[in-house]
Short mmCIF file of C-alpha atoms in Angstrom, two decimals:
data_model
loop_
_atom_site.label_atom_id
_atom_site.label_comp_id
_atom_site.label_asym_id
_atom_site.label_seq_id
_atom_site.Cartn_x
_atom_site.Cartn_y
_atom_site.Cartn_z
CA UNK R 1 0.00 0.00 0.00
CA UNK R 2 2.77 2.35 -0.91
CA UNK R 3 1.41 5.93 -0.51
CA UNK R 4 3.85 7.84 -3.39
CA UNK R 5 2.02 7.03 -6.40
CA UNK R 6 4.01 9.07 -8.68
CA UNK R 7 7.03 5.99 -8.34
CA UNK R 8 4.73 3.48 -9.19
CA UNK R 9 4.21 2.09 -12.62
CA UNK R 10 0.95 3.14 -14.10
CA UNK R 11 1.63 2.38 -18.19
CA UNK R 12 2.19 -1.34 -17.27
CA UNK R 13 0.08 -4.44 -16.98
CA UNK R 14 -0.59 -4.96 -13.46
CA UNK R 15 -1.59 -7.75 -11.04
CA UNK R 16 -2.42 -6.80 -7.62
CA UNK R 17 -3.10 -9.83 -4.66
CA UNK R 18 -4.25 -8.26 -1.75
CA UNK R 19 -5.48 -9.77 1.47
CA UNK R 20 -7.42 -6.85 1.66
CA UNK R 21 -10.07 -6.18 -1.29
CA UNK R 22 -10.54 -2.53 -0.12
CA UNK R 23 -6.96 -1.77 -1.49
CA UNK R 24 -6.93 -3.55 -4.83
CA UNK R 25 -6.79 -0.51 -7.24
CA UNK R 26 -6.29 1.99 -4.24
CA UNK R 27 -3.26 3.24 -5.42
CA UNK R 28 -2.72 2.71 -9.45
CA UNK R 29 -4.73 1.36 -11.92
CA UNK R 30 -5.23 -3.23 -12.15
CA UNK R 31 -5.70 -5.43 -15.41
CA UNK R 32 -6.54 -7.92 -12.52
CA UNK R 33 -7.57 -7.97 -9.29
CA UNK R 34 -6.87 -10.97 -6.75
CA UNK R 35 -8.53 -11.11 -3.33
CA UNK R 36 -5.87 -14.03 -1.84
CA UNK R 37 -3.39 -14.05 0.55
CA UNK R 38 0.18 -14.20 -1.20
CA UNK R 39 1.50 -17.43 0.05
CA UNK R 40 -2.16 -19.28 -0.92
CA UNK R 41 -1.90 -17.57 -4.59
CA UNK R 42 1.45 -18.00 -5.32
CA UNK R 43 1.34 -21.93 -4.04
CA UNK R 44 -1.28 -22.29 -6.52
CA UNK R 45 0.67 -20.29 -9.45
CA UNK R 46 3.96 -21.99 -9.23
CA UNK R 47 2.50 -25.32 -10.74
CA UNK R 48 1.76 -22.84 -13.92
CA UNK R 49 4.62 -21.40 -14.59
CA UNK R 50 7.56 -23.01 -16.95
CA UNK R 51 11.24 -22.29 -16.01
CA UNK R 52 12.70 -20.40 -18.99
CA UNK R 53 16.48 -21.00 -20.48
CA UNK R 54 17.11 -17.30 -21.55
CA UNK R 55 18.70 -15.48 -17.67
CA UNK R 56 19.67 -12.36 -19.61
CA UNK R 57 16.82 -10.35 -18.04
CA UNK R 58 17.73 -12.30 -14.88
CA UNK R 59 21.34 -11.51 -14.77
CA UNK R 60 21.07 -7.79 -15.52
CA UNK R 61 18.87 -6.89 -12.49
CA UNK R 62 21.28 -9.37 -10.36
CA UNK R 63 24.18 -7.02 -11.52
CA UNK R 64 22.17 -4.07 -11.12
CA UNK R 65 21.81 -5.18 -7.75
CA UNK R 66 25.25 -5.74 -6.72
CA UNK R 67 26.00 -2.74 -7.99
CA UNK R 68 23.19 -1.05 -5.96
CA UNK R 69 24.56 -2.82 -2.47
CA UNK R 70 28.24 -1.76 -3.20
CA UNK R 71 27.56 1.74 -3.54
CA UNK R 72 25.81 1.52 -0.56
CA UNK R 73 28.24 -0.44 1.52
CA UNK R 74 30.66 2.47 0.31
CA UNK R 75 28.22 5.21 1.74
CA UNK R 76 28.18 3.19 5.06
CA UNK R 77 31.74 3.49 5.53
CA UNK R 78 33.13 4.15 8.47
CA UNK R 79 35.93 6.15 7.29
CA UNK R 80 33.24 8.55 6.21
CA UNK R 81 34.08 10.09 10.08
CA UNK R 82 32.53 13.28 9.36
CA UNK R 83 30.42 15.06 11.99
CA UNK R 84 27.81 15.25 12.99
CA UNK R 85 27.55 11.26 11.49
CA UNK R 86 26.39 9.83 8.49
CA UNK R 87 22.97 7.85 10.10
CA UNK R 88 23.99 5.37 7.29
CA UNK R 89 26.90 3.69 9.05
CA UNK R 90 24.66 3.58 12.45
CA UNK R 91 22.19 0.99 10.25
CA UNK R 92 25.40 -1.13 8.37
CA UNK R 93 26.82 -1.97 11.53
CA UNK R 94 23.24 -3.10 12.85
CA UNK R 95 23.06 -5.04 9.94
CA UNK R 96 26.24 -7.03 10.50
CA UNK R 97 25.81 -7.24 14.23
CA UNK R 98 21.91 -8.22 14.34
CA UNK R 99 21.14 -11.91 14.66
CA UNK R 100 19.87 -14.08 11.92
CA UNK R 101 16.56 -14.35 13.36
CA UNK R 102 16.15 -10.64 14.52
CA UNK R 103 13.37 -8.42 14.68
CA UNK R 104 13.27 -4.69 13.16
CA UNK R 105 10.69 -2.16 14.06
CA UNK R 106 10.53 0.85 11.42
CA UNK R 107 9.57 4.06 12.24
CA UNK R 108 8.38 6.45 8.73
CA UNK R 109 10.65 8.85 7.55
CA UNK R 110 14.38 8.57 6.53
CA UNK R 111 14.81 6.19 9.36
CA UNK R 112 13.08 3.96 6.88
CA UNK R 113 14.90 4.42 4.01
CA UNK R 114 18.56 4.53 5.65
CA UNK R 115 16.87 0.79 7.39
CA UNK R 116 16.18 -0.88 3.71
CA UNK R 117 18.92 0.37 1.94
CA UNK R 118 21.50 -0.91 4.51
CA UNK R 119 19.85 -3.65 6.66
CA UNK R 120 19.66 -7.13 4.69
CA UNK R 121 16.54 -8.95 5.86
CA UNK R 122 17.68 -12.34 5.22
CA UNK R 123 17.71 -15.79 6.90
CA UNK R 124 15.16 -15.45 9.42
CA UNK R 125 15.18 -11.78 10.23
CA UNK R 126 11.62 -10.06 10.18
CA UNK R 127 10.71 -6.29 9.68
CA UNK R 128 7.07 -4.69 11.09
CA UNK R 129 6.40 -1.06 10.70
CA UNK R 130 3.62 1.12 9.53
CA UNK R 131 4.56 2.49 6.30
CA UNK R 132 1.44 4.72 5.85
CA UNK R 133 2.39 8.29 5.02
CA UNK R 134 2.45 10.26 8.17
CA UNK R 135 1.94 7.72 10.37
CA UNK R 136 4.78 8.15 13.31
CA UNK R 137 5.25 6.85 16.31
CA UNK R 138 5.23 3.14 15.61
CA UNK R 139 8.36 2.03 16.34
CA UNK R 140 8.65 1.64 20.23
CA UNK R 141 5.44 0.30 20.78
CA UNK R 142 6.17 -2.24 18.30
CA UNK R 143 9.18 -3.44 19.07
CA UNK R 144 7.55 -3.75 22.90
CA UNK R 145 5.09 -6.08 21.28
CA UNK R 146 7.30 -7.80 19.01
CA UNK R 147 9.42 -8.46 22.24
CA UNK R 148 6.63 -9.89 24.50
CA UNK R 149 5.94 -12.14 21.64
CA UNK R 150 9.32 -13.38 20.72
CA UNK R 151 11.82 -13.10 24.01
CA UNK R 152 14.36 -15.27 22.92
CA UNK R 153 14.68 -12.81 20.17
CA UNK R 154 16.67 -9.65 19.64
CA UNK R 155 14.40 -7.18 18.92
CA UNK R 156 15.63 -3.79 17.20
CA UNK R 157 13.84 -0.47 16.75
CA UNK R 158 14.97 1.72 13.96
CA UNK R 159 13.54 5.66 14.48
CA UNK R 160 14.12 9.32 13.86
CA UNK R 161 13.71 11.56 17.06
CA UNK R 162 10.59 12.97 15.87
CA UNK R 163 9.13 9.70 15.91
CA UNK R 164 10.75 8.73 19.69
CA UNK R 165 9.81 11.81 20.71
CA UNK R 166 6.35 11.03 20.57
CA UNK R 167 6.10 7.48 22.30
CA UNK R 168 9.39 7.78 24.36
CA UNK R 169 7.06 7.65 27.71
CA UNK R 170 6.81 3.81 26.28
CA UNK R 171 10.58 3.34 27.73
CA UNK R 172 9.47 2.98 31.41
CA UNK R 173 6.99 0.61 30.03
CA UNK R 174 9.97 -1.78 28.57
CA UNK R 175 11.97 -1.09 31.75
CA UNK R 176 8.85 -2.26 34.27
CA UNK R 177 8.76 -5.64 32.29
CA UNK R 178 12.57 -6.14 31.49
CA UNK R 179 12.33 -5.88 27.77
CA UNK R 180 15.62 -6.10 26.26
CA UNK R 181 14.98 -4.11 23.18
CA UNK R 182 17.36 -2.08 20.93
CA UNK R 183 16.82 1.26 20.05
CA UNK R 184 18.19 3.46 17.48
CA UNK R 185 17.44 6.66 17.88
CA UNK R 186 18.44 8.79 14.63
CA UNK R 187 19.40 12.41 16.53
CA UNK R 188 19.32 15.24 13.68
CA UNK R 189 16.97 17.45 15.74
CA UNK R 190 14.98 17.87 12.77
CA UNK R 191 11.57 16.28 11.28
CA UNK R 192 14.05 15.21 7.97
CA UNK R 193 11.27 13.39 6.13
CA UNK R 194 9.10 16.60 6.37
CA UNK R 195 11.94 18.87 5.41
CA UNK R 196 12.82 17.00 2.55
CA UNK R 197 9.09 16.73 1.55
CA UNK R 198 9.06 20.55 1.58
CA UNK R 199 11.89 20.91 -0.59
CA UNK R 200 10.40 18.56 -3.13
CA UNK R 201 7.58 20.72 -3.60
CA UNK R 202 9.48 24.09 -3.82
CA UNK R 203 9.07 25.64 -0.65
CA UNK R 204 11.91 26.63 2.07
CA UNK R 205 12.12 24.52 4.80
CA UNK R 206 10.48 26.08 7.78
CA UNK R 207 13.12 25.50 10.22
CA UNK R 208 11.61 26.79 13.35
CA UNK R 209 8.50 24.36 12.45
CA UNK R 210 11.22 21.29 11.57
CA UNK R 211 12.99 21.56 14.41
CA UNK R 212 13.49 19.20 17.73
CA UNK R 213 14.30 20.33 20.61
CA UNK R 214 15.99 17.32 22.29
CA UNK R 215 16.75 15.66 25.47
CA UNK R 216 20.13 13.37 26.03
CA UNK R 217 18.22 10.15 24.87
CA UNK R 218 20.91 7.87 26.53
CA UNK R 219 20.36 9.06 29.55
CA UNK R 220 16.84 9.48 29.67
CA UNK R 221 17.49 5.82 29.34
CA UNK R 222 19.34 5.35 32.16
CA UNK R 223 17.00 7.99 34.39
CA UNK R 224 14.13 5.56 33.28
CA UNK R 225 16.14 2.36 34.72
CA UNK R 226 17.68 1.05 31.12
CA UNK R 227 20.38 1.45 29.45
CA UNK R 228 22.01 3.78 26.73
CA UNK R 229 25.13 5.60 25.13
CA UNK R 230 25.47 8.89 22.83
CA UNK R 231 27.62 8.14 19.92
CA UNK R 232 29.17 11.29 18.27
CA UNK R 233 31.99 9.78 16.53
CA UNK R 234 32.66 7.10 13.83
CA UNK R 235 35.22 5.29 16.29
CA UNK R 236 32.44 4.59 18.91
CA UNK R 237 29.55 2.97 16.25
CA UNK R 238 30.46 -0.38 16.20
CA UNK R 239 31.23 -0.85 20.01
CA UNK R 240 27.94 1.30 20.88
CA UNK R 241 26.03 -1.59 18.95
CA UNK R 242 27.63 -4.51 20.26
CA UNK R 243 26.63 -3.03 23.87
CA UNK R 244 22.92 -2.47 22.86
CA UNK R 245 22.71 -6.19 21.42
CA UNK R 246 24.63 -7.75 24.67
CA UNK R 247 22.25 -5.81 27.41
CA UNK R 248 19.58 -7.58 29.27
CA UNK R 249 17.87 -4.36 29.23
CA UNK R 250 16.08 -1.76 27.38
CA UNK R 251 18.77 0.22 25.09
CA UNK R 252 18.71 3.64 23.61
CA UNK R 253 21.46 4.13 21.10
CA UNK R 254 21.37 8.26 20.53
CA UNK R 255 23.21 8.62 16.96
CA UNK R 256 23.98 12.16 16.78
CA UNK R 257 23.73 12.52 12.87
CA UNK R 258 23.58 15.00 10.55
CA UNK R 259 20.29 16.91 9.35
CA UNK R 260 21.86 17.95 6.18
CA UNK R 261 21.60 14.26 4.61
CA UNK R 262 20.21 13.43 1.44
CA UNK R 263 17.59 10.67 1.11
CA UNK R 264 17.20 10.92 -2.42
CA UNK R 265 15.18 8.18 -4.87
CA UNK R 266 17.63 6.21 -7.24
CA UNK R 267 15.84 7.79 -10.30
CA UNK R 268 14.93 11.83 -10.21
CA UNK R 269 12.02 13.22 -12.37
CA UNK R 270 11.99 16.31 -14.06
CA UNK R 271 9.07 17.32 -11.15
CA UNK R 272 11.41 16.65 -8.67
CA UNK R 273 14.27 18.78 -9.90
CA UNK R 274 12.19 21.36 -10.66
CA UNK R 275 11.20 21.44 -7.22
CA UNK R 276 14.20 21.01 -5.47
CA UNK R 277 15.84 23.20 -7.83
CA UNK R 278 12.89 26.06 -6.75
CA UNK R 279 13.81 25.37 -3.16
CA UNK R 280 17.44 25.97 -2.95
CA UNK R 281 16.94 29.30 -5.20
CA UNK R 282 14.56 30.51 -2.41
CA UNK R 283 16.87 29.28 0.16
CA UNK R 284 19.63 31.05 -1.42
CA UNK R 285 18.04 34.28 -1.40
CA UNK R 286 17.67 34.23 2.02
CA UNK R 287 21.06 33.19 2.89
CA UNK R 288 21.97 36.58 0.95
CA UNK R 289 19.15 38.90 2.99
CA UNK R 290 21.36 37.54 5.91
CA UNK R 291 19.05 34.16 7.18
CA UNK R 292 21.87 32.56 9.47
CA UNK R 293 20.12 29.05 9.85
CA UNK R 294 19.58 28.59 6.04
CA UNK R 295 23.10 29.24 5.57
CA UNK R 296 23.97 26.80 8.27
CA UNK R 297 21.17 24.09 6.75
CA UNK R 298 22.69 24.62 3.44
CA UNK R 299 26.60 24.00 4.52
CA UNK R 300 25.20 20.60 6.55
CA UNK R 301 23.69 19.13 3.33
CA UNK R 302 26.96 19.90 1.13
CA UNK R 303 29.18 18.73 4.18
CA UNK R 304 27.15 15.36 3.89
CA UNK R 305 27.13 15.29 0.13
CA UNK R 306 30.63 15.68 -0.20
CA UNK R 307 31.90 13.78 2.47
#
């Protein structure tokens, strides 16, 4: 139910299953509609369908691929030590340190996207989030769940500090019943989904509006009865993880990262570098009239570009 239409393929033949019948056709246009769960349908579809001797098509999105998780694994360095952090590296480490079976909770936002482009959900590793546009606030309370109901397995919570911010009260909750859960706090002070959202369109980010006003999440942890640790540099990522997966208690990991990163879709349309393009002309202008916090937004996002 992906809510950004505009990346979805409309001029092609499509096939929707869908548990749900209400969302068949919700967001793009069906040849053919299938009210089925996916593992019933596709059980039933697999006697139909011939293996083919031609891999071409095959083998170019497998390279494509590979090519796609290198560039990645090269954004996730940790050499890239500049500060405030990439949040990138913060999820690549998770992803080597997790266990096979783990659980991920993921907030909305660029928590999201810096979670799938760097966390491999193989073997038996699950991910739960709500993925509906807007809807914060998700990850904590999940993760408590997904904790009750598995506790023999690591549980990790993937968030921004917009979205902690609103269900961080839920910490005393996993310290009362000794819920070992992992959570990565993303610490930009800034709504960065929203911002870049704004920027898409052509406005200026409103950065009184976009920004957080934080506490010291790790300890907040510890005030609560948990455990946590404030990472500010590159050196400290991988050891900061390996705590949060070895404690027998709640675990705030607060990644101070920097607001000025990019989460930008592999392909740009001409729409969205018009708007962009609109929004750093505006934001440019008022750097010049004198706007102090534009010019320091702008610096950030070059200092992570270039980096």
């Amino acid at each position: 139910d992906f809510p950004y239409m505009e990346f979805l393929p409309h001029g092609t033949k499509t096939i929707q299953v869908d548990i749900r019948a209400e969302n068949i056709g919700n967001r793009t246009a069906v040849d053919i509609g299938i009210h089925s769960d996916i593992k019933v349908f596709t059980e039933l579809l697999l006697p139909k369908v011939f293996e083919k001797e031609d891999s071409s098509f095959l083998d170019k999105l497998t390279e494509s691929f590979h090519n796609y998780k290198t560039k990645k694994k090269e954004e996730a360095s940790p050499e890239r030590d500049f500060e405030p952090l990439h949040p990138q590296i913060f999820a690549e480490f998770i992803n080597q340190q997790a266990a096979d079976d783990a659980i991920f909770t993921i907030e909305t936002g660029t928590s999201a996207i810096w979670a799938m482009n760097h966390i491999c959900f193989h073997s038996n590793r699950r991910v739960i989030g709500s993925f509906n546009h807007g809807s914060m606030a998700v990850g904590l309370p999940a993760a408590m769940g997904a904790q009750f109901a598995n506790p023999n397995r690591e549980v990790w919570s993937i968030s921004g500090d917009g979205a902690f911010n609103m269900a961080m009260q839920d910490f005393i909750t996993a310290v009362f019943y000794k819920l070992p859960v992992k959570i990565l706090v993303l610490n930009n002070s800034q709504l960065g989904f929203v911002k870049l959202e704004m920027e898409q369109v052509g406005l200026t980010p409103a950065l009184d509006a976009l920004h957080q006003e934080n506490v010291n999440f790790a300890e907040y942890a510890k005030l609560c009865g948990g455990e946590g640790i404030r990472v500010e540099h590159a050196k400290d990522i991988e050891d900061a993880i390996i705590m949060a997966k070895n404690s027998k208690k709640p675990f705030i990991i607060d990644a101070v990262v920097n607001p000025g990163e990019l989460a930008l879709p592999p392909h740009i349309g001409v729409k969205q570098v018009k708007g962009f393009g609109s929004s750093k002309v505006k934001e440019i202008l008022q750097i010049i009239s004198g706007d102090k916090d534009q010019w320091d937004n702008l610096k950030k996002e070059l200092q992570a570009w270039f980096d």
